[in-house]
Coordinates of C-alpha atoms and ligand atoms in Angstrom, one line a residue:
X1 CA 19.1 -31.0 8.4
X2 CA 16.1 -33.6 8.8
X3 CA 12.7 -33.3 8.8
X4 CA 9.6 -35.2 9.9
X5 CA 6.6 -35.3 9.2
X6 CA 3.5 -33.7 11.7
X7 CA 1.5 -36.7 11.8
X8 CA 4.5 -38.9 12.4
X9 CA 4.6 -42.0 10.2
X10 CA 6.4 -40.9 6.6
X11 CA 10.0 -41.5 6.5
X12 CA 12.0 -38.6 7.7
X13 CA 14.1 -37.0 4.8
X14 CA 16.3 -34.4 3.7
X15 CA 15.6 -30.7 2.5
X16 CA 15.9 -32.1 -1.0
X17 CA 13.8 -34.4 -0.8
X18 CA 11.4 -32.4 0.7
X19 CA 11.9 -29.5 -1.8
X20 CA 10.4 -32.1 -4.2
X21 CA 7.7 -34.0 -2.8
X22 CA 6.0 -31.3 -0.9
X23 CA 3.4 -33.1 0.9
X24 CA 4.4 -36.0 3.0
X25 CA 3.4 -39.7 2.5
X26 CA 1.0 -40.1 5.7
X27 CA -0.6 -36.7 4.6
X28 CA 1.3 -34.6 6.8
X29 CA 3.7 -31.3 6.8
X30 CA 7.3 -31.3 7.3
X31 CA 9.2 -29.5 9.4
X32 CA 12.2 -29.6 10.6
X33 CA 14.1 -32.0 12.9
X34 CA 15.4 -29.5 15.4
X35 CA 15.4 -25.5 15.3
X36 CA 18.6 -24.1 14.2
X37 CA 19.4 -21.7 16.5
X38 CA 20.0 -17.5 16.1
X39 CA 22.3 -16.6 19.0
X40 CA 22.4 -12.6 20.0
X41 CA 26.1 -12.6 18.4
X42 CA 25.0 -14.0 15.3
X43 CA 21.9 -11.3 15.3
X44 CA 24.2 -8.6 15.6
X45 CA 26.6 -9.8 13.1
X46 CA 23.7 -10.1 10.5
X47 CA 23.1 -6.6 10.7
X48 CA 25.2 -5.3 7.8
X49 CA 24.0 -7.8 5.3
X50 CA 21.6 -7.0 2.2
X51 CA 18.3 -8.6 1.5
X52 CA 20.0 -11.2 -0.5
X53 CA 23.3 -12.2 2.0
X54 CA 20.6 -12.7 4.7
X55 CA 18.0 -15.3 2.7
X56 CA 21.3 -17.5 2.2
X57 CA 22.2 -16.9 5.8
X58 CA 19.1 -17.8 7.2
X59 CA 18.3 -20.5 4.3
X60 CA 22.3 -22.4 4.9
X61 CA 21.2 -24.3 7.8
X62 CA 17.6 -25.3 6.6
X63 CA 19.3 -26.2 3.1
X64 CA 22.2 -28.6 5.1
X65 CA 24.2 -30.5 2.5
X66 CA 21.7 -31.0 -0.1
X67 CA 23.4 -27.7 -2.1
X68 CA 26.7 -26.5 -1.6
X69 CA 27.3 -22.9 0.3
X70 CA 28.7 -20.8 -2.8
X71 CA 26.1 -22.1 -5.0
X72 CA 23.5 -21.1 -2.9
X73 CA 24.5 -18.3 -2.2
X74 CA 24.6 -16.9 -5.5
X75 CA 21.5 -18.8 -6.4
X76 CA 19.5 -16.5 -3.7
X77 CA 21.3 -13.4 -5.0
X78 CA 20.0 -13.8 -8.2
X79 CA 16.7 -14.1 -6.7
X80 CA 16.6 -11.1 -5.8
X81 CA 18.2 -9.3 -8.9
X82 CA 14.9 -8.4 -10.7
X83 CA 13.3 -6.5 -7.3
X84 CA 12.1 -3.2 -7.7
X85 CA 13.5 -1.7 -4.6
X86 CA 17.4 -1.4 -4.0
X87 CA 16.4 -2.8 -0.1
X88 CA 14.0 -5.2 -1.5
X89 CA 11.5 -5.2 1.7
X90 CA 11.7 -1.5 2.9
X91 CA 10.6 -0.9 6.5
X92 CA 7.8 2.6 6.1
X93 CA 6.8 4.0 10.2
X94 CA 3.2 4.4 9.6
X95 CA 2.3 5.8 13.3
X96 CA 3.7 5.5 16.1
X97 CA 6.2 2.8 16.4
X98 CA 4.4 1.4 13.7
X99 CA 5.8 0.0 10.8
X100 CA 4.8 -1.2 7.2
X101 CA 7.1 -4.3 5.7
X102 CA 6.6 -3.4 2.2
X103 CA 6.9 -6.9 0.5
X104 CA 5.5 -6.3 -2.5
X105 CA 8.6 -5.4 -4.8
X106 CA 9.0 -9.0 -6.8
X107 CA 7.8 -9.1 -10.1
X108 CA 3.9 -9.8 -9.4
X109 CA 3.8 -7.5 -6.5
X110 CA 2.9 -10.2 -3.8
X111 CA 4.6 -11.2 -0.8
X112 CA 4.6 -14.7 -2.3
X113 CA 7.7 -13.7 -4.4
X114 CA 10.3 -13.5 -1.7
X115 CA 10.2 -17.1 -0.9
X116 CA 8.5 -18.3 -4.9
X117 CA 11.8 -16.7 -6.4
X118 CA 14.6 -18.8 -4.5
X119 CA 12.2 -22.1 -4.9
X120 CA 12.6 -22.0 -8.4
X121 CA 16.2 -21.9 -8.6
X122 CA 16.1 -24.3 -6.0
X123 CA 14.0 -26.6 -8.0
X124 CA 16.2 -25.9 -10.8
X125 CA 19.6 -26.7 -9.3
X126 CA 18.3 -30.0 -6.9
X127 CA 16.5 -31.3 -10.3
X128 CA 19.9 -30.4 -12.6
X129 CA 21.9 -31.9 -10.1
X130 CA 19.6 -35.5 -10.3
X131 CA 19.1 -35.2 -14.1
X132 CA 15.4 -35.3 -13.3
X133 CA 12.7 -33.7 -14.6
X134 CA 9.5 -32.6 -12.6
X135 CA 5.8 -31.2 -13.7
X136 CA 4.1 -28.8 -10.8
X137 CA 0.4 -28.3 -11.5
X138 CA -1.1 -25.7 -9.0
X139 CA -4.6 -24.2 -9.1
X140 CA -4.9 -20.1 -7.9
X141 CA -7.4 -17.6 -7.0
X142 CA -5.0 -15.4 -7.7
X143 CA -1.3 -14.3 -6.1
X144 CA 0.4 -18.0 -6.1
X145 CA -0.3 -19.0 -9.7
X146 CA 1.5 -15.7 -11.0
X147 CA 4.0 -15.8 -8.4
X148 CA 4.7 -19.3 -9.3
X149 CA 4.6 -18.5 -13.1
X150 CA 7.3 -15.8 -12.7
X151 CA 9.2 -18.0 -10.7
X152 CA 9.7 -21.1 -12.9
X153 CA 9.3 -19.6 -16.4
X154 CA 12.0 -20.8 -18.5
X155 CA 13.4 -23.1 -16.2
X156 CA 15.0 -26.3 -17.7
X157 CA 13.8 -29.2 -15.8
X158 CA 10.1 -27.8 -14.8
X159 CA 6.8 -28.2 -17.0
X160 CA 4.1 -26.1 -14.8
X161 CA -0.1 -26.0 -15.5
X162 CA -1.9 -23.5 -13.1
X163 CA -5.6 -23.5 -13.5
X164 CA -7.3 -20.8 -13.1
X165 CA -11.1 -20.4 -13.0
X166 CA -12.7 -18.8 -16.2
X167 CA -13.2 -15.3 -16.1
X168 CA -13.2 -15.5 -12.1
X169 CA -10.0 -13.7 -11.8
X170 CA -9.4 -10.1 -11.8
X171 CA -7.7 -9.0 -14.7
X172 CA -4.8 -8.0 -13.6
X173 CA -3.7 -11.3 -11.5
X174 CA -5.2 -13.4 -15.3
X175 CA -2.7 -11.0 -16.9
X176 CA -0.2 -11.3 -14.7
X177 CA 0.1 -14.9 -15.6
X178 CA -1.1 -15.7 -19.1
X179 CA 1.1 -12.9 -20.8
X180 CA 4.4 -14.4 -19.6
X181 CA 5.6 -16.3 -22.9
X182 CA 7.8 -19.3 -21.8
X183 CA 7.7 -22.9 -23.1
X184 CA 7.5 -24.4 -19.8
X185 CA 4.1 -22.4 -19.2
X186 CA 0.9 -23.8 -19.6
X187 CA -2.3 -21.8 -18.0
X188 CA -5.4 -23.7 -18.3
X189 CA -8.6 -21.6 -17.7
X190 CA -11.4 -23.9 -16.3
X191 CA -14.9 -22.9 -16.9
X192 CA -15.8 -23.7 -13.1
X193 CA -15.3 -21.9 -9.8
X194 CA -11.9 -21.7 -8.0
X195 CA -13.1 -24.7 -5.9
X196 CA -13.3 -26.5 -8.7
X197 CA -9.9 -25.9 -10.0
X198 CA -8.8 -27.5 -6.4
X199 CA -11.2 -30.2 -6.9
X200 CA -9.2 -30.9 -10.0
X201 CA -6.2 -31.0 -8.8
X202 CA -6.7 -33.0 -5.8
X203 CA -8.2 -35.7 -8.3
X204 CA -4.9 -35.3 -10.2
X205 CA -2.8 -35.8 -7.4
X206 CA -4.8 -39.1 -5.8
X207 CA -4.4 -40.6 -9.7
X208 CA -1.1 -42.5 -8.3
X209 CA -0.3 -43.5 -12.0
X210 CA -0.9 -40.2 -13.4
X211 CA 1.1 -38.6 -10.5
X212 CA 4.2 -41.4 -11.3
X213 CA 4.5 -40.8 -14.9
X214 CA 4.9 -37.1 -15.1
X215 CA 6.8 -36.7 -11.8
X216 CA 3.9 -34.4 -10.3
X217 CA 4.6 -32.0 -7.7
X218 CA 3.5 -28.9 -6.2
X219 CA 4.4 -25.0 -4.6
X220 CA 1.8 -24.4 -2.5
X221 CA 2.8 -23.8 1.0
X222 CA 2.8 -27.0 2.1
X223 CA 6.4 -26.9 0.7
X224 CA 8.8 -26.2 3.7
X225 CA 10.9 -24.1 1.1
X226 CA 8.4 -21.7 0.6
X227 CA 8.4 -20.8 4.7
X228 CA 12.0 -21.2 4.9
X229 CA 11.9 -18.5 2.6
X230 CA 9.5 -16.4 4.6
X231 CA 11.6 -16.8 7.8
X232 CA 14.1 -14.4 6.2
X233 CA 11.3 -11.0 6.3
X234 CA 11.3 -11.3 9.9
X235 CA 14.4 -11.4 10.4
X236 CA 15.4 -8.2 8.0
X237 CA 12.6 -6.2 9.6
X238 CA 14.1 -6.9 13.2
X239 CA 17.7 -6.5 12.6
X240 CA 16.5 -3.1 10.6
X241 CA 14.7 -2.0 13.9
X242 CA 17.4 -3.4 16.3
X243 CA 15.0 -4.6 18.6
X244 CA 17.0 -6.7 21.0
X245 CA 15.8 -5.3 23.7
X246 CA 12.6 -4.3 23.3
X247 CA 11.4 -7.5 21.4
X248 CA 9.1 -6.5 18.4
X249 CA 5.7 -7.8 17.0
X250 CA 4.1 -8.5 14.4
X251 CA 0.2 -7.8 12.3
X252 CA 0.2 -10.6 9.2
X253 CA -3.0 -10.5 7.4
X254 CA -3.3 -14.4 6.8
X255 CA -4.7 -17.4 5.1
X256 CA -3.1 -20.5 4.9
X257 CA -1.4 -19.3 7.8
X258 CA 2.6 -19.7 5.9
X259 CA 2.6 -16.3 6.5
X260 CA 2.7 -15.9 9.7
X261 CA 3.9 -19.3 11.0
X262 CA 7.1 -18.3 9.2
X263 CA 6.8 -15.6 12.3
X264 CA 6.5 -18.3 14.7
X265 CA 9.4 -20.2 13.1
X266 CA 11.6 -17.3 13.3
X267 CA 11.0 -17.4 17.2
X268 CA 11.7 -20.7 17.4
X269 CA 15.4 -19.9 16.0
X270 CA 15.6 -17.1 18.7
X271 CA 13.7 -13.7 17.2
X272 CA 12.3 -11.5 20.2
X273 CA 9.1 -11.7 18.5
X274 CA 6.7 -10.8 21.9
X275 CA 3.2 -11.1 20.1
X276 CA 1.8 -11.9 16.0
X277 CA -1.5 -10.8 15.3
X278 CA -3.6 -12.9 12.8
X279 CA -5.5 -10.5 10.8
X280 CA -8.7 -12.5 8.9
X281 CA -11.4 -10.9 6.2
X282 CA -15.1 -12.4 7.1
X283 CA -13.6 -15.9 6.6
X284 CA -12.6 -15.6 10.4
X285 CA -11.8 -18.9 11.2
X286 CA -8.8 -18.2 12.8
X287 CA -10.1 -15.2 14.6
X288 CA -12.8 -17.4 16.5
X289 CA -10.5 -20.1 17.0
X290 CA -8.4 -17.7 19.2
X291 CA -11.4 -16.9 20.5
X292 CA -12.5 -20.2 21.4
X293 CA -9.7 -22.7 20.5
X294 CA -12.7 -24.9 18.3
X295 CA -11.6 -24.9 15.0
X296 CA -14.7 -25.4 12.8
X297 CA -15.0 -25.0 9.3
X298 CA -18.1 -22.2 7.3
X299 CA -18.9 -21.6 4.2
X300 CA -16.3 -20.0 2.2
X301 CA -18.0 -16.5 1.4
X302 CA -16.1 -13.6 -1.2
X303 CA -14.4 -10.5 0.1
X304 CA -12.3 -8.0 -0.8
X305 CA -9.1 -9.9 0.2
X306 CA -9.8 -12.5 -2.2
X307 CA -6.2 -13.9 -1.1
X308 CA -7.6 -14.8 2.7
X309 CA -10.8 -16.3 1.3
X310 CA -10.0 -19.5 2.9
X311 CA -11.6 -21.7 5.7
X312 CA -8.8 -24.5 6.0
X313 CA -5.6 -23.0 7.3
X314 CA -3.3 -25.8 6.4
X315 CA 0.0 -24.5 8.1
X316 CA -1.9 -24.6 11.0
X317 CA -0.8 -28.3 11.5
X318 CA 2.7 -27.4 12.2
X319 CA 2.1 -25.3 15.0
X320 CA -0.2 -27.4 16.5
X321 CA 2.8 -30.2 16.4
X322 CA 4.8 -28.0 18.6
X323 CA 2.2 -27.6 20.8
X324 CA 1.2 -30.8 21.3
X325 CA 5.1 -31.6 22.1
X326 CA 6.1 -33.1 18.3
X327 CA 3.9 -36.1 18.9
X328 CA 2.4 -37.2 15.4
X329 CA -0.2 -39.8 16.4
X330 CA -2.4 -37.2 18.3
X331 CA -2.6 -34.4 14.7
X332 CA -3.3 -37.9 12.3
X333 CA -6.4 -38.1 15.0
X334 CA -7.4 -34.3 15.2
X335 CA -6.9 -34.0 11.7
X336 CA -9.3 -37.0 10.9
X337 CA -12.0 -35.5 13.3
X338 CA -11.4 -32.6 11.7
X339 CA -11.6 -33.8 7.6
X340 CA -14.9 -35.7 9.0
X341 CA -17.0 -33.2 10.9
X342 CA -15.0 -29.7 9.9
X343 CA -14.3 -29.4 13.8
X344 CA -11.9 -29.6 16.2
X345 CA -11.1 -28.4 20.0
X346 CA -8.2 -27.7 22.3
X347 CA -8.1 -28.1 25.7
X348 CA -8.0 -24.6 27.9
X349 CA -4.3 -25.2 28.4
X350 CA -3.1 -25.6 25.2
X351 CA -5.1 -22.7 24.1
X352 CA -3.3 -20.7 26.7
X353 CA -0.4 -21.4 25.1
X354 CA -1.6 -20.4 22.1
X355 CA -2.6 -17.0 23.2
X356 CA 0.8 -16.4 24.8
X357 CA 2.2 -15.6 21.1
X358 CA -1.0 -15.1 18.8
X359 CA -3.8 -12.9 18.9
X360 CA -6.6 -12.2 16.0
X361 CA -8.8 -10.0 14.4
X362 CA -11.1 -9.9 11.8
X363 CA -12.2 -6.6 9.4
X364 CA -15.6 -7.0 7.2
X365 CA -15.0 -5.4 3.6
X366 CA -16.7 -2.6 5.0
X367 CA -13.8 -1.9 7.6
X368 CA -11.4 -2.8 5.0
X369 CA -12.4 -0.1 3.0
X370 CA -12.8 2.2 5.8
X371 CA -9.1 1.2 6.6
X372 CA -7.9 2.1 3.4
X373 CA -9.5 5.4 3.1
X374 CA -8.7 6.2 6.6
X375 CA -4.8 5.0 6.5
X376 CA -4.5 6.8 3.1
X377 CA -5.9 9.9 4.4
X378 CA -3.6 9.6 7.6
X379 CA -0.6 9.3 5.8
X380 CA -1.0 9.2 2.0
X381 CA 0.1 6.2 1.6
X382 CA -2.3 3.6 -0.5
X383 CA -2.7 0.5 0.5
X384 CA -4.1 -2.9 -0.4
X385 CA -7.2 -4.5 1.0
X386 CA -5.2 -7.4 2.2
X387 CA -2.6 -5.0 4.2
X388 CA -4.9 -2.6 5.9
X389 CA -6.8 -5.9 7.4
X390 CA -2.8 -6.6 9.1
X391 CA -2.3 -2.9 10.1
X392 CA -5.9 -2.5 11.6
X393 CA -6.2 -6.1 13.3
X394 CA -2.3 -4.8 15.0
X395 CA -4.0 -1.5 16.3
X396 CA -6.7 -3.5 17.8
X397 CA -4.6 -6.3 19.2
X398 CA -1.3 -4.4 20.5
X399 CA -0.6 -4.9 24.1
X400 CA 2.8 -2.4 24.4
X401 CA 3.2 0.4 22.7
X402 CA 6.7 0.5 23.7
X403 CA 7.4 -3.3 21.4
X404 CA 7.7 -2.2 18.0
X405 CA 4.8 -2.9 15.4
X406 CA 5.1 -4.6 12.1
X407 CA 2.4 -4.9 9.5
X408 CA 3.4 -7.1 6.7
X409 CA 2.2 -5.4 3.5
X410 CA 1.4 -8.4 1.0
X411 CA 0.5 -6.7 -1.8
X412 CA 0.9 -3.5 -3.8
X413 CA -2.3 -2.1 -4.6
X414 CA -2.4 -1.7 -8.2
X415 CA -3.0 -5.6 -8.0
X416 CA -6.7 -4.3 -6.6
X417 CA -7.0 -1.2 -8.2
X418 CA -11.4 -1.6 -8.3
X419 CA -11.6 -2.0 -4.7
X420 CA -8.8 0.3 -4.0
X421 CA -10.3 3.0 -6.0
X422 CA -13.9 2.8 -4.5
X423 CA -12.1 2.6 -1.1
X424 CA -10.2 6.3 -1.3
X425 CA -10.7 7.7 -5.0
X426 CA -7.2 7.2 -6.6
X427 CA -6.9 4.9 -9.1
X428 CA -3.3 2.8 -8.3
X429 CA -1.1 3.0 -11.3
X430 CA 1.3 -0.2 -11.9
X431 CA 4.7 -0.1 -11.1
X432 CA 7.0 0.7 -14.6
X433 CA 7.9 -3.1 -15.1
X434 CA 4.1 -4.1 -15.8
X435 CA 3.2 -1.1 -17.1
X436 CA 2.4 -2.3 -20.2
X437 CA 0.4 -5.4 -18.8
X438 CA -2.5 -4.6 -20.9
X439 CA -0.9 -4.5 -24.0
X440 CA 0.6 -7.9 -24.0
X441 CA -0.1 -10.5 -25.6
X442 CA -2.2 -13.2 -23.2
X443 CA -1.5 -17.4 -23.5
X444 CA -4.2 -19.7 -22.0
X445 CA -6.4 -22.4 -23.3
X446 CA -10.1 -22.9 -22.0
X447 CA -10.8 -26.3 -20.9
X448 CA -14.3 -27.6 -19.7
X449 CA -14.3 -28.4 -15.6
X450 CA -13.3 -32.3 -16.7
X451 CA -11.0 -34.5 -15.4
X452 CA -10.7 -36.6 -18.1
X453 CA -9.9 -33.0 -20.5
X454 CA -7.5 -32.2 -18.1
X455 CA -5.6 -35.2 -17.6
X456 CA -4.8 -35.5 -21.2
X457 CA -3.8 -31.9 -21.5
X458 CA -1.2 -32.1 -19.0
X459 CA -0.5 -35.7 -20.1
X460 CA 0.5 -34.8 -23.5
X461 CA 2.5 -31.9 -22.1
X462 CA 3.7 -33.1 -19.2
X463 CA 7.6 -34.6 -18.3
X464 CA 7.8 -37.7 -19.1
X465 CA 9.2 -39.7 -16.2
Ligands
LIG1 C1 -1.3 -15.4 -0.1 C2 -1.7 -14.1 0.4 C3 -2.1 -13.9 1.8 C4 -2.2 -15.0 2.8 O1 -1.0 -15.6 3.2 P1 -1.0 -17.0 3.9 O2 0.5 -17.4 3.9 O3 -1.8 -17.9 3.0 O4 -1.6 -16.8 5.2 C5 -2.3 -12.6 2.2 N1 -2.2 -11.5 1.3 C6 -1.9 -11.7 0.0 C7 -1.8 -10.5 -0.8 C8 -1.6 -13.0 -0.5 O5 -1.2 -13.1 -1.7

C-alpha cells in the first residue's frame, strides 16, 4: 500500500514511512493510494473474530509489506492484552435500536487507546527493524498525552516529552500521565495555556535542525496509523449488529474529526454506514459548516468536553480530498485561504455531497449536563460529557429508526468526575487498575513558556540522531 499526500506535491510513500514522519513534506495528510476493499463474504467471515483478530484483519492491508503478517498479528494482540473488558469495545442498547460503543476500556479510559496502543508497538517494531531511534514530542489538553504516555512507556527506540499546561489540567488526566515511571517519559508542565504548549511545539517542529538531530516526530492524528486503527471500532460494532441489510449509523462526538473520518474510511472499504452524525460542544464549527458549508474559524471558548475544544478540525482535509475527486492543487489553495483569513466555502454541490453521509449537532454545557442527568436517569447508566454530546446530537439527527444507532462512548466518566457529579449526583469511582491514581507518585518538571528552556530540555534528553 501507497499513500499520497492531500495537497499533492510530497513524494508518495509507504505505511512505514508514513508511520514515522506523520505530517507530509508539502503540509498535507496522507492517505491511502486506493481503498482496500471489504466484500460481503469477507464481512461475514469476520464475524467470529475477537477484538484483537479483527485490528490485524482490517490493519494487514493498510500495513502492506512494511511488517510481516505473523508479527503483526501478534503485535495487535498484545495490544489489546491489558483491556479491561474481555470484548474490549462492548456494544450496550441504550433505547431503542440505540446503541452505546463503550470504548473506553484501555488503560486511560479514552477512545484514543484503541488505535495509541497498536502505534506503539508499531513504532517499536518499524524503528527495531531500521536500528533507528526516534523522539515524539506532543502537547495535550488532556486524553492524547496520557494515551500516548501509556502507549510508548518503556519502549526501546522512543524518547517522548508531552507538555502539558501548568495546573490547566484536571487532575486526573495530570495524573494519568505524570505517575507512570518509565525512562523514556519525560512530562514537561509549561506555566502557559494549552495554546501555548501548541505554540511550542509548532516552533519545535519548524526548527529544521532541531527536528534533524533528534529524529522528531509526532502521534497526533495526523498519523494515518492512528485512523487505521480507528477503522477497526466500526467494523466490530457492525459485524456485532449484523447490519447487512439494514445499513447502520453512527453519533461520534468529535474534534479533530479522526474520529469520525475513521467512519467515513470504513465506508470507503465497503461498511453499510447510511448516515454519521458529528456531535460538537459550543466550539460548533463543524455544526455550522454542515449548516452552511463555510468553514470559518471563532474563538476557541472552554466547555465541559474539554477534548472537542477545538476550532481547526485537521482530518477534515482528507475528506475534502475525496470530495474534490483526489486533486491536491485545489486543498494547497483552500487550505492557504483558509490559514490566511480562517475561512473557506464549498460550492452547493459539494456540500450536497457532504450531507448525503454527515449530519451535525451541537449541545451547550447546559444540554450536556441535562444529557447526562437525563440518560442516567433513563437507564442508569453514567456517562461522560463528551458521550452524551454523540448520543444526544444522534437523537436529534436520526432519519430511520429502522438503521441501527451507534453512539461512540469516548470516555469513561470517572476521567470527569466534577462535571459528572454536578451533572446527576454520583460521584464516578475509577475502574480497579487506577484505583490507586492518587496515591502514586507523580514525575514532571515545570518549565517557563520558553522556547529556548524547552529546546535544551528535550535536547539534552532527546535521541541522538
Ligand atoms: C479526542 C477526543 C474526542 C475527539 O476526537 P477527534 O478524533 O479529535 O474528533 C472526543 N472525546 C474524547 C473523550 C476524546 O479524548
Amino acid at each position: 500500500m501507497r499513500y499520497i499526500s492531500t495537497r499533492g506535491s510530497a513524494p508518495a510513500l509507504g505505511f512505514d514511512e508514513v508511520l514515522l514522519t506523520g505530517l507530509a513534506a508539502d503540509g498535507g495528510l496522507y492517505v491511502p493510494e486506493r481503498w482496500p476493499a471489504l466484500s460481503a463474504g469477507d464481512l461475514t467471515e469476520m464475524r467470529g473474530l475477537s477484538y484483537g483478530e479483527l485490528a490485524a484483519h482490517i490493519l494487514a492491508p493498510f500495513v502492506g509489506e512494511a511488517i510481516a503478517g505473523k508479527d503483526l498479528a501478534g503485535l495487535v494482540e498484545g495490544a489489546y492484552a491489558g483491556f479491561d473488558h474481555p470484548e474490549i469495545a462492548p456494544l450496550t442498547e441504550i433505547g431503542e435500536n440505540e446503541w452505546l460503543l463503550e470504548l473506553f476500556h484501555g488503560p486511560t479510559l479514552a477512545f484514543k487507546d484503541y488505535a495509541m496502543q497498536p502505534l506503539g508497538r508499531l513504532f517499536d517494531n518499524v524503528l527495531e527493524a531500521r536500528g533507528k531511534r526516534l523522539t515524539i514530542v506532543g502537547a495535550t489538553s488532556g486524553d492524547t498525552g496520557s494515551a500516548a504516555i501509556a502507549a510508548l512507556a518503556g519502549r526501546k527506540s522512543i524518547e517522548v516529552f508531552i507538555l502539558h499546561p501548568h495546573d490547566r489540567v484536571s487532575e486526573v488526566q495530570r495524573r494519568q500521565m505524570t505517575t507512570v515511571d518509565a525512562a523514556n517519559i519525560h512530562n514537561i508542565a509549561i506555566e502557559g495555556t494549552f495554546d501555548d504548549c501548541q505554540d511550542l511545539l509548532k516552533a519545535l517542529f519548524a526548527d529544521a535542525a532541531f527536528r534533524k538531530e533528534t529524529r522528531l516526530s509526532a502521534v497526533n492524528s495526523i498519523n494515518w496509523a492512528r485512523i487505521a486503527g480507528q477503522i477497526v471500532y466500526y467494523v466490530w460494532a457492525a459485524l456485532r449488529l449484523g447490519v447487512q441489510e439494514t445499513g447502520i449509523a453512527f453519533a461520534v462526538p468529535t474534534g479533530n474529526f479522526g474520529n469520525v473520518y475513521a467512519g467515513y474510511a470504513a465506508r470507503q472499504m465497503g461498511l453499510p454506514i447510511r448516515q454519521l452524525v458529528v456531535g460538537s460542544n459550543r466550539n460548533d464549527i463543524l455544526t455550522r459548516f454542515l449548516e452552511t458549508g463555510i468553514m470559518e474559524i471563532r474563538e476557541v471558548e472552554p466547555s465541559l468536553s474539554p477534548s472537542m475544544d477545538i476550532q481547526v478540525s485537521s482530518n477534515f482535509e482528507r475528506l475534502l480530498f475525496d470530495l474534490l475527486d483526489r486533486q491536491g492543487t485545489p486543498i494547497a489553495e483552500l487550505m492557504a485561504e483558509f490559514k490566511k483569513s480562517g475561512r473557506f466555502a464549498l460550492d452547493s454541490e459539494t456540500l450536497k455531497r457532504v450531507r448525503e453521509l454527515f449530519d451535525g449537532a451541537k449541545l451547550d454545557d447546559e444540554e450536556t449536563k441535562n444529557a447526562i442527568a437525563q440518560i442516567h436517569s433513563e437507564s442508569g447508566i453514567l456517562l461522560d460529557p463528551h458521550s452524551v454530546v454523540g448520543i444526544m446530537a444522534g437523537r436529534t439527527r436520526r432519519r430511520d429508526k429502522a438503521i441501527p444507532m451507534v453512539a461512540i462512548g469516548t470516555a469513561h466518566p470517572a476521567k470527569f468526575p466534577d462535571a459528572v457529579e454536578a451533572a446527576s449526583g454520583v460521584r464516578p469511582a475509577l475502574p480497579p487498575h487506577l484505583a490507586d491514581l492518587f496515591e502514586r507518585t507523580e514525575r514532571f518538571e515545570v518549565l517557563a513558556n520558553d522556547l529556548g528552556q524547552v529546546r535544551a530540555y528535550i535536547a539534552g534528553r532527546a535521541c541522538a540522531a
